[in-house]
mmCIF file of C-alpha atoms in Angstrom:
data_model
loop_
_atom_site.group_PDB
_atom_site.id
_atom_site.type_symbol
_atom_site.label_atom_id
_atom_site.label_comp_id
_atom_site.label_asym_id
_atom_site.label_seq_id
_atom_site.Cartn_x
_atom_site.Cartn_y
_atom_site.Cartn_z
ATOM 1 C CA MET W 1043 0.000 0.000 0.000
ATOM 2 C CA ASP W 1044 1.543 3.257 -1.179
ATOM 3 C CA ARG W 1045 2.440 5.670 1.643
ATOM 4 C CA SER W 1046 0.718 8.578 -0.106
ATOM 5 C CA LEU W 1047 -2.532 6.600 -0.224
ATOM 6 C CA ALA W 1048 -2.346 6.146 3.549
ATOM 7 C CA ILE W 1049 -2.393 9.905 4.040
ATOM 8 C CA GLU W 1050 -5.279 10.204 1.571
ATOM 9 C CA PHE W 1051 -7.286 7.719 3.633
ATOM 10 C CA SER W 1052 -6.774 9.811 6.764
ATOM 11 C CA ARG W 1053 -8.472 12.667 4.908
ATOM 12 C CA ILE W 1054 -11.397 10.315 4.133
ATOM 13 C CA THR W 1055 -12.179 9.485 7.756
ATOM 14 C CA GLU W 1056 -11.664 13.109 8.775
ATOM 15 C CA ALA W 1057 -14.291 14.204 6.237
ATOM 16 C CA ALA W 1058 -16.719 11.472 7.318
ATOM 17 C CA ALA W 1059 -16.214 12.315 10.985
ATOM 18 C CA LEU W 1060 -16.806 16.030 10.371
ATOM 19 C CA ALA W 1061 -19.986 15.247 8.441
ATOM 20 C CA GLY W 1062 -21.293 12.862 11.089
ATOM 21 C CA PHE W 1063 -20.435 15.391 13.805
ATOM 22 C CA THR W 1064 -23.074 17.769 12.426
ATOM 23 C CA TRP W 1065 -25.652 15.298 13.801
ATOM 24 C CA LEU W 1066 -24.065 15.034 17.248
ATOM 25 C CA GLY W 1067 -26.739 14.757 19.917
ATOM 26 C CA ARG W 1068 -29.671 15.177 17.525
ATOM 27 C CA GLY W 1069 -31.099 11.707 18.137
ATOM 28 C CA ASP W 1070 -31.088 10.493 14.519
ATOM 29 C CA LYS W 1071 -28.428 7.816 14.003
ATOM 30 C CA ASN W 1072 -29.395 7.092 10.380
ATOM 31 C CA ALA W 1073 -29.051 10.755 9.460
ATOM 32 C CA ALA W 1074 -25.598 10.851 11.046
ATOM 33 C CA ASP W 1075 -24.610 7.708 9.154
ATOM 34 C CA ASN W 1076 -25.969 9.088 5.891
ATOM 35 C CA ALA W 1077 -23.936 12.279 6.282
ATOM 36 C CA ALA W 1078 -20.749 10.300 6.949
ATOM 37 C CA VAL W 1079 -21.412 7.905 4.045
ATOM 38 C CA THR W 1080 -22.038 10.783 1.625
ATOM 39 C CA ALA W 1081 -18.838 12.570 2.634
ATOM 40 C CA MET W 1082 -16.785 9.385 2.530
ATOM 41 C CA ARG W 1083 -18.065 8.344 -0.909
ATOM 42 C CA PHE W 1084 -17.376 11.820 -2.333
ATOM 43 C CA MET W 1085 -13.800 11.840 -0.994
ATOM 44 C CA LEU W 1086 -13.030 8.259 -2.054
ATOM 45 C CA ASN W 1087 -14.148 8.921 -5.611
ATOM 46 C CA ASN W 1088 -11.562 11.691 -5.937
ATOM 47 C CA ILE W 1089 -8.567 9.434 -5.212
ATOM 48 C CA ASN W 1090 -6.514 7.944 -8.040
ATOM 49 C CA MET W 1091 -7.144 4.262 -7.329
ATOM 50 C CA ASP W 1092 -9.205 1.340 -8.563
ATOM 51 C CA ALA W 1093 -11.079 0.492 -5.368
ATOM 52 C CA GLU W 1094 -13.886 -1.844 -4.331
ATOM 53 C CA ILE W 1095 -15.866 -2.132 -1.103
ATOM 54 C CA VAL W 1096 -15.426 -5.759 -0.052
ATOM 55 C CA ILE W 1097 -17.269 -5.471 3.220
ATOM 56 C CA GLY W 1098 -19.476 -2.506 4.004
ATOM 57 C CA GLU W 1099 -21.919 -1.216 6.553
ATOM 58 C CA GLY W 1100 -25.685 -0.843 6.507
ATOM 59 C CA GLU W 1101 -27.514 -4.015 5.551
ATOM 60 C CA ILE W 1102 -28.140 -5.268 9.085
ATOM 61 C CA ASP W 1103 -30.175 -2.254 10.227
ATOM 62 C CA GLU W 1104 -31.218 -0.878 6.822
ATOM 63 C CA ALA W 1105 -29.055 2.196 7.378
ATOM 64 C CA PRO W 1106 -27.332 4.191 4.622
ATOM 65 C CA MET W 1107 -24.352 2.305 3.289
ATOM 66 C CA LEU W 1108 -21.274 2.018 1.167
ATOM 67 C CA TYR W 1109 -22.435 -1.211 -0.404
ATOM 68 C CA ILE W 1110 -20.462 -4.389 -0.991
ATOM 69 C CA GLY W 1111 -19.108 -4.477 -4.532
ATOM 70 C CA GLU W 1112 -19.302 -0.704 -4.987
ATOM 71 C CA LYS W 1113 -16.483 0.642 -7.164
ATOM 72 C CA LEU W 1114 -14.757 3.796 -5.968
ATOM 73 C CA GLY W 1115 -11.908 6.039 -7.013
ATOM 74 C CA THR W 1116 -11.004 7.363 -10.437
ATOM 75 C CA GLY W 1117 -10.274 3.849 -11.757
ATOM 76 C CA LYS W 1118 -6.638 4.761 -12.272
ATOM 77 C CA GLY W 1119 -3.748 3.550 -10.175
ATOM 78 C CA GLU W 1120 -3.434 0.858 -7.516
ATOM 79 C CA LYS W 1121 -6.108 -1.820 -7.026
ATOM 80 C CA VAL W 1122 -7.476 -1.443 -3.514
ATOM 81 C CA SER W 1123 -10.000 -3.345 -1.404
ATOM 82 C CA ILE W 1124 -11.789 -1.438 1.337
ATOM 83 C CA ALA W 1125 -13.530 -2.507 4.539
ATOM 84 C CA VAL W 1126 -15.400 0.375 6.047
ATOM 85 C CA ASP W 1127 -17.670 1.701 8.771
ATOM 86 C CA PRO W 1128 -18.332 5.412 8.206
ATOM 87 C CA ILE W 1129 -19.460 5.693 11.835
ATOM 88 C CA ASP W 1130 -18.705 2.995 14.365
ATOM 89 C CA GLY W 1131 -21.105 4.185 17.026
ATOM 90 C CA THR W 1132 -23.999 5.843 15.197
ATOM 91 C CA ARG W 1133 -26.159 5.666 18.301
ATOM 92 C CA MET W 1134 -23.380 7.206 20.395
ATOM 93 C CA THR W 1135 -23.107 10.042 17.866
ATOM 94 C CA ALA W 1136 -26.870 10.586 17.870
ATOM 95 C CA MET W 1137 -26.962 10.594 21.685
ATOM 96 C CA GLY W 1138 -23.755 12.586 22.180
ATOM 97 C CA GLN W 1139 -22.018 9.675 23.902
ATOM 98 C CA ALA W 1140 -18.330 8.759 23.968
ATOM 99 C CA ASN W 1141 -16.219 6.547 21.678
ATOM 100 C CA ALA W 1142 -17.822 7.214 18.263
ATOM 101 C CA ILE W 1143 -15.303 7.063 15.408
ATOM 102 C CA SER W 1144 -15.149 7.023 11.607
ATOM 103 C CA VAL W 1145 -13.050 4.087 10.464
ATOM 104 C CA LEU W 1146 -11.669 2.518 7.305
ATOM 105 C CA ALA W 1147 -9.220 -0.250 6.405
ATOM 106 C CA ALA W 1148 -7.682 -0.537 2.948
ATOM 107 C CA GLY W 1149 -5.452 -3.213 1.451
ATOM 108 C CA GLY W 1150 -4.601 -5.130 -1.683
ATOM 109 C CA ALA W 1151 -7.249 -6.740 -3.879
ATOM 110 C CA GLU W 1152 -7.342 -9.972 -1.852
ATOM 111 C CA THR W 1153 -6.358 -8.710 1.611
ATOM 112 C CA PHE W 1154 -9.717 -8.845 3.411
ATOM 113 C CA LEU W 1155 -12.370 -11.456 4.079
ATOM 114 C CA ARG W 1156 -15.322 -11.063 1.724
ATOM 115 C CA ALA W 1157 -18.568 -11.591 3.563
ATOM 116 C CA PRO W 1158 -22.044 -10.061 3.754
ATOM 117 C CA ASP W 1159 -22.970 -7.486 6.362
ATOM 118 C CA MET W 1160 -24.117 -9.903 9.049
ATOM 119 C CA TYR W 1161 -23.381 -10.718 12.666
ATOM 120 C CA MET W 1162 -19.934 -11.791 13.805
ATOM 121 C CA GLU W 1163 -18.782 -13.198 17.122
ATOM 122 C CA LYS W 1164 -15.378 -11.764 18.063
ATOM 123 C CA LEU W 1165 -12.645 -12.511 20.581
ATOM 124 C CA VAL W 1166 -9.648 -10.138 20.653
ATOM 125 C CA VAL W 1167 -6.383 -9.936 22.619
ATOM 126 C CA GLY W 1168 -3.089 -8.059 22.363
ATOM 127 C CA PRO W 1169 0.337 -9.185 21.053
ATOM 128 C CA GLU W 1170 1.496 -10.854 24.271
ATOM 129 C CA LEU W 1171 -1.516 -13.183 24.136
ATOM 130 C CA LYS W 1172 -1.186 -14.331 20.529
ATOM 131 C CA GLY W 1173 -2.187 -17.980 20.234
ATOM 132 C CA MET W 1174 -3.911 -18.092 23.634
ATOM 133 C CA ILE W 1175 -7.555 -17.631 22.597
ATOM 134 C CA ASP W 1176 -9.962 -20.148 21.116
ATOM 135 C CA LEU W 1177 -13.611 -19.409 20.274
ATOM 136 C CA ASN W 1178 -14.295 -23.147 20.398
ATOM 137 C CA LEU W 1179 -13.771 -22.884 24.172
ATOM 138 C CA ASP W 1180 -16.191 -21.124 26.524
ATOM 139 C CA ILE W 1181 -15.510 -17.672 27.929
ATOM 140 C CA GLU W 1182 -14.344 -19.021 31.304
ATOM 141 C CA GLN W 1183 -11.616 -21.140 29.722
ATOM 142 C CA ASN W 1184 -10.465 -18.218 27.591
ATOM 143 C CA CYS W 1185 -10.347 -15.924 30.616
ATOM 144 C CA ARG W 1186 -8.265 -18.446 32.551
ATOM 145 C CA ARG W 1187 -5.861 -18.958 29.636
ATOM 146 C CA VAL W 1188 -5.395 -15.221 29.215
ATOM 147 C CA ALA W 1189 -4.887 -14.595 32.937
ATOM 148 C CA SER W 1190 -2.379 -17.448 33.142
ATOM 149 C CA ARG W 1191 -0.297 -16.131 30.233
ATOM 150 C CA LEU W 1192 -0.306 -12.614 31.720
ATOM 151 C CA GLY W 1193 0.678 -13.915 35.158
ATOM 152 C CA LYS W 1194 -2.460 -12.372 36.637
ATOM 153 C CA SER W 1195 -5.155 -13.655 38.913
ATOM 154 C CA ILE W 1196 -8.648 -13.699 37.407
ATOM 155 C CA SER W 1197 -9.569 -10.756 39.651
ATOM 156 C CA GLN W 1198 -6.910 -8.641 37.880
ATOM 157 C CA LEU W 1199 -8.295 -9.388 34.410
ATOM 158 C CA THR W 1200 -10.215 -6.721 32.458
ATOM 159 C CA VAL W 1201 -12.601 -7.821 29.722
ATOM 160 C CA MET W 1202 -14.509 -5.452 27.436
ATOM 161 C CA VAL W 1203 -17.954 -6.647 26.293
ATOM 162 C CA LEU W 1204 -20.656 -5.054 24.161
ATOM 163 C CA ALA W 1205 -23.580 -4.143 26.424
ATOM 164 C CA LYS W 1206 -26.288 -6.000 24.527
ATOM 165 C CA PRO W 1207 -29.059 -8.211 25.987
ATOM 166 C CA ARG W 1208 -27.563 -11.173 24.103
ATOM 167 C CA HIS W 1209 -24.417 -10.788 26.250
ATOM 168 C CA ASP W 1210 -26.122 -10.619 29.659
ATOM 169 C CA ASP W 1211 -25.244 -14.218 30.545
ATOM 170 C CA VAL W 1212 -21.633 -13.867 29.370
ATOM 171 C CA ILE W 1213 -21.192 -10.665 31.385
ATOM 172 C CA LYS W 1214 -22.540 -12.358 34.521
ATOM 173 C CA GLN W 1215 -20.307 -15.371 33.953
ATOM 174 C CA ILE W 1216 -17.177 -13.232 33.657
ATOM 175 C CA GLN W 1217 -18.127 -11.210 36.736
ATOM 176 C CA GLN W 1218 -18.788 -14.388 38.727
ATOM 177 C CA LEU W 1219 -15.254 -15.502 37.894
ATOM 178 C CA GLY W 1220 -14.093 -12.332 39.623
ATOM 179 C CA ALA W 1221 -12.861 -10.509 36.536
ATOM 180 C CA ARG W 1222 -13.595 -6.862 35.799
ATOM 181 C CA VAL W 1223 -16.036 -6.227 32.931
ATOM 182 C CA ILE W 1224 -16.152 -2.953 31.015
ATOM 183 C CA CYS W 1225 -19.450 -2.735 29.140
ATOM 184 C CA ILE W 1226 -19.671 -0.521 26.060
ATOM 185 C CA PRO W 1227 -22.946 0.240 24.224
ATOM 186 C CA ASP W 1228 -21.313 0.091 20.772
ATOM 187 C CA GLY W 1229 -17.914 0.798 19.268
ATOM 188 C CA ASP W 1230 -16.164 -2.555 19.299
ATOM 189 C CA VAL W 1231 -13.595 -1.374 16.716
ATOM 190 C CA ALA W 1232 -12.126 1.093 19.211
ATOM 191 C CA GLY W 1233 -12.309 -1.536 21.939
ATOM 192 C CA SER W 1234 -10.491 -4.077 19.775
ATOM 193 C CA VAL W 1235 -7.679 -1.629 19.024
ATOM 194 C CA LEU W 1236 -7.373 -0.776 22.719
ATOM 195 C CA CYS W 1237 -6.613 -4.450 23.463
ATOM 196 C CA CYS W 1238 -3.489 -4.169 21.308
ATOM 197 C CA LEU W 1239 -2.062 -0.891 22.603
ATOM 198 C CA PRO W 1240 0.689 -1.190 25.238
ATOM 199 C CA ASP W 1241 -0.717 1.499 27.536
ATOM 200 C CA SER W 1242 -4.240 0.044 27.666
ATOM 201 C CA ASP W 1243 -5.817 -1.664 30.687
ATOM 202 C CA VAL W 1244 -8.073 -3.849 28.487
ATOM 203 C CA ASP W 1245 -6.868 -7.477 28.311
ATOM 204 C CA MET W 1246 -9.558 -9.000 26.095
ATOM 205 C CA LEU W 1247 -12.655 -8.053 24.111
ATOM 206 C CA TYR W 1248 -15.639 -10.304 23.466
ATOM 207 C CA GLY W 1249 -18.876 -9.613 21.646
ATOM 208 C CA ILE W 1250 -21.308 -10.394 18.856
ATOM 209 C CA GLY W 1251 -21.502 -7.360 16.594
ATOM 210 C CA GLY W 1252 -21.265 -6.464 12.922
ATOM 211 C CA ALA W 1253 -18.975 -8.259 10.475
ATOM 212 C CA PRO W 1254 -17.788 -4.997 8.832
ATOM 213 C CA GLU W 1255 -16.578 -3.716 12.194
ATOM 214 C CA GLY W 1256 -14.938 -7.086 12.798
ATOM 215 C CA VAL W 1257 -12.937 -7.034 9.569
ATOM 216 C CA VAL W 1258 -11.934 -3.386 10.020
ATOM 217 C CA ALA W 1259 -10.791 -4.140 13.568
ATOM 218 C CA ALA W 1260 -8.905 -7.219 12.345
ATOM 219 C CA ALA W 1261 -6.819 -4.986 10.079
ATOM 220 C CA ALA W 1262 -5.621 -2.935 13.046
ATOM 221 C CA ILE W 1263 -5.103 -6.038 15.181
ATOM 222 C CA ARG W 1264 -2.935 -7.686 12.540
ATOM 223 C CA ALA W 1265 -0.918 -4.490 12.023
ATOM 224 C CA LEU W 1266 -0.370 -4.203 15.786
ATOM 225 C CA GLY W 1267 0.604 -7.861 16.231
ATOM 226 C CA GLY W 1268 -2.449 -8.829 18.267
ATOM 227 C CA ASP W 1269 -4.736 -11.815 17.838
ATOM 228 C CA MET W 1270 -8.389 -12.317 16.984
ATOM 229 C CA GLN W 1271 -10.796 -15.119 16.237
ATOM 230 C CA ALA W 1272 -14.236 -14.633 14.734
ATOM 231 C CA ARG W 1273 -17.315 -16.571 13.689
ATOM 232 C CA LEU W 1274 -20.001 -15.449 11.233
ATOM 233 C CA LEU W 1275 -23.458 -16.019 12.719
ATOM 234 C CA PRO W 1276 -26.726 -16.110 10.743
ATOM 235 C CA ARG W 1277 -29.290 -13.605 11.932
ATOM 236 C CA HIS W 1278 -31.742 -16.116 13.445
ATOM 237 C CA LEU W 1279 -29.071 -17.348 15.877
ATOM 238 C CA VAL W 1280 -28.551 -13.812 17.203
ATOM 239 C CA LYS W 1281 -31.898 -12.006 16.903
ATOM 240 C CA GLY W 1282 -34.323 -14.897 17.458
ATOM 241 C CA ASP W 1283 -35.605 -17.798 15.377
ATOM 242 C CA THR W 1284 -38.521 -16.087 13.613
ATOM 243 C CA PRO W 1285 -39.664 -16.684 10.006
ATOM 244 C CA GLU W 1286 -38.383 -13.218 9.006
ATOM 245 C CA ASN W 1287 -34.976 -13.782 10.599
ATOM 246 C CA ARG W 1288 -34.791 -17.270 9.061
ATOM 247 C CA GLN W 1289 -35.366 -15.787 5.619
ATOM 248 C CA ILE W 1290 -32.590 -13.217 6.126
ATOM 249 C CA ALA W 1291 -30.321 -15.935 7.526
ATOM 250 C CA GLU W 1292 -30.805 -18.106 4.438
ATOM 251 C CA GLN W 1293 -29.718 -15.189 2.259
ATOM 252 C CA GLU W 1294 -26.669 -14.601 4.461
ATOM 253 C CA ILE W 1295 -25.674 -18.263 4.318
ATOM 254 C CA GLN W 1296 -26.042 -18.341 0.535
ATOM 255 C CA ARG W 1297 -23.914 -15.217 0.126
ATOM 256 C CA CYS W 1298 -21.258 -16.690 2.408
ATOM 257 C CA LYS W 1299 -21.183 -19.814 0.215
ATOM 258 C CA GLU W 1300 -20.711 -17.640 -2.866
ATOM 259 C CA ASN W 1301 -17.689 -16.063 -1.172
ATOM 260 C CA GLY W 1302 -16.292 -19.394 -0.007
ATOM 261 C CA VAL W 1303 -16.857 -18.629 3.688
ATOM 262 C CA GLU W 1304 -18.562 -20.933 6.183
ATOM 263 C CA VAL W 1305 -20.908 -19.679 8.880
ATOM 264 C CA ASN W 1306 -20.660 -20.958 12.472
ATOM 265 C CA THR W 1307 -16.992 -21.761 11.873
ATOM 266 C CA VAL W 1308 -14.101 -20.203 13.787
ATOM 267 C CA LEU W 1309 -12.032 -17.943 11.536
ATOM 268 C CA PRO W 1310 -8.475 -17.112 12.653
ATOM 269 C CA LEU W 1311 -7.024 -13.656 12.153
ATOM 270 C CA GLU W 1312 -5.165 -14.834 9.021
ATOM 271 C CA HIS W 1313 -8.509 -15.602 7.342
ATOM 272 C CA LEU W 1314 -9.939 -12.193 8.184
ATOM 273 C CA VAL W 1315 -6.880 -10.269 6.974
ATOM 274 C CA LYS W 1316 -4.608 -12.258 4.687
ATOM 275 C CA ASP W 1317 -1.496 -10.049 4.507
ATOM 276 C CA ASP W 1318 0.176 -6.943 5.945
ATOM 277 C CA ASN W 1319 -0.345 -4.803 2.839
ATOM 278 C CA LEU W 1320 -2.872 -2.638 4.632
ATOM 279 C CA VAL W 1321 -3.722 0.677 6.196
ATOM 280 C CA PHE W 1322 -6.037 1.213 9.166
ATOM 281 C CA VAL W 1323 -7.312 4.703 9.839
ATOM 282 C CA ALA W 1324 -9.801 6.061 12.358
ATOM 283 C CA THR W 1325 -10.894 9.591 13.267
ATOM 284 C CA GLY W 1326 -12.634 10.430 16.535
ATOM 285 C CA ILE W 1327 -16.111 11.936 16.411
ATOM 286 C CA THR W 1328 -16.769 12.029 20.141
ATOM 287 C CA ASN W 1329 -14.185 11.825 22.920
ATOM 288 C CA GLY W 1330 -13.194 8.275 23.800
ATOM 289 C CA ASP W 1331 -10.508 6.025 25.211
ATOM 290 C CA LEU W 1332 -8.886 5.626 21.789
ATOM 291 C CA LEU W 1333 -9.241 9.066 20.201
ATOM 292 C CA LYS W 1334 -10.233 12.610 21.039
ATOM 293 C CA GLY W 1335 -13.469 13.799 19.522
ATOM 294 C CA ILE W 1336 -13.991 16.739 17.201
ATOM 295 C CA GLN W 1337 -13.775 20.207 18.673
ATOM 296 C CA ARG W 1338 -15.460 22.855 16.536
ATOM 297 C CA LYS W 1339 -15.765 26.595 17.033
ATOM 298 C CA ASP W 1340 -17.336 28.577 14.225
ATOM 299 C CA ASN W 1341 -15.516 27.398 11.069
ATOM 300 C CA LEU W 1342 -12.488 25.947 12.860
ATOM 301 C CA ALA W 1343 -12.597 22.207 13.590
ATOM 302 C CA THR W 1344 -9.905 20.057 15.218
ATOM 303 C CA THR W 1345 -9.691 16.304 14.634
ATOM 304 C CA GLU W 1346 -7.514 13.471 15.918
ATOM 305 C CA THR W 1347 -6.799 10.503 13.633
ATOM 306 C CA LEU W 1348 -5.055 7.190 14.264
ATOM 307 C CA LEU W 1349 -3.149 5.902 11.219
ATOM 308 C CA ILE W 1350 -1.528 2.441 11.236
ATOM 309 C CA ARG W 1351 0.435 0.954 8.315
ATOM 310 C CA GLY W 1352 0.663 -2.829 8.302
ATOM 311 C CA LYS W 1353 3.992 -3.413 6.571
ATOM 312 C CA SER W 1354 6.005 -0.961 8.654
ATOM 313 C CA ARG W 1355 3.838 -1.261 11.791
ATOM 314 C CA THR W 1356 4.019 2.501 12.000
ATOM 315 C CA ILE W 1357 1.481 4.111 14.330
ATOM 316 C CA ARG W 1358 0.735 7.785 13.866
ATOM 317 C CA ARG W 1359 -1.624 10.087 15.708
ATOM 318 C CA ILE W 1360 -2.510 13.015 13.490
ATOM 319 C CA GLN W 1361 -4.007 16.158 14.968
ATOM 320 C CA SER W 1362 -5.446 18.397 12.281
ATOM 321 C CA MET W 1363 -6.998 21.837 12.289
ATOM 322 C CA HIS W 1364 -9.563 22.345 9.551
ATOM 323 C CA TYR W 1365 -10.264 25.920 8.548
ATOM 324 C CA LEU W 1366 -13.605 25.363 6.902
ATOM 325 C CA ASP W 1367 -14.212 28.027 4.301
ATOM 326 C CA ARG W 1368 -17.718 28.980 3.240
ATOM 327 C CA LYS W 1369 -17.914 26.157 0.683
ATOM 328 C CA ASP W 1370 -16.818 23.517 3.226
ATOM 329 C CA ALA W 1371 -19.221 24.846 5.825
ATOM 330 C CA GLU W 1372 -22.114 24.789 3.346
ATOM 331 C CA ILE W 1373 -21.360 21.164 2.423
ATOM 332 C CA TYR W 1374 -21.404 20.012 6.035
ATOM 333 C CA GLU W 1375 -24.520 22.021 6.785
ATOM 334 C CA LEU W 1376 -26.288 20.414 3.798
ATOM 335 C CA LEU W 1377 -25.282 16.993 5.062
ATOM 336 C CA SER W 1378 -26.831 17.841 8.437
ATOM 337 C CA GLU W 1379 -30.225 18.741 6.995
#
């Protein structure tokens, strides 16, 4: 992945974050997502590359989306595959809550898993725990393996879990072991990255969330030397075995077959992200543990972006000041209407 493209991608998430920020606290998560998608698509189409969305966001909740198979860029230059979530944390953006980010991973044509936008079970740890997790084991066994490798007692272990009703039993089980549980409403991409940073207190992340977020997170985890296992889950196994969910699940399973991917099967990190020819980039929308949120006064906006290159394992934090002229301001205001 060309170094100049990496910088271009940081401009993409900055634009999406600024657009989504116009909907901060307004209670409409789809409108925030639509603004970020529109800005991201516009910016991507102005880059000299031959790009394709291989896993996108939107189908699960019928939100706006950069759709799977969509071609982007000018069509000239390097072939690029993109896994994207214009806003990881649309509800947090709409409610003015912490840890919302705009995020994108880009790599070579065959770098990322190709799968529909469906549910994915995820287990993530940092570099020192590589090889110690196994989704075929229950959460207690994984907690004990992780604690043992770290030389910690279970009571010293910190596990991050998505705060969803489907995780209530898992959360109770971890707490009964004596471990500390940090529950987050959304935003498992940021949580996954935190597991891999040396100054983080998070030892492990577990949750069933979106596959796009899982693949994007896997890019950062691979670049940072961490470890992850995942499992694609048909909708009826997550949201309830109703006729409607069964019908959606059948479509998901068929699309997985077309892409040569099995559902209900543990996928190691190497299947999610096949090589190090990648870039991971994320820009904060609201303040969080991973990134600072946007600060805007009049037409001056400040953003913080995390940029990770896979081959060099270079980690950059980019703080940018955006002097939005009248044209820029009008664009973002239109996106907020």
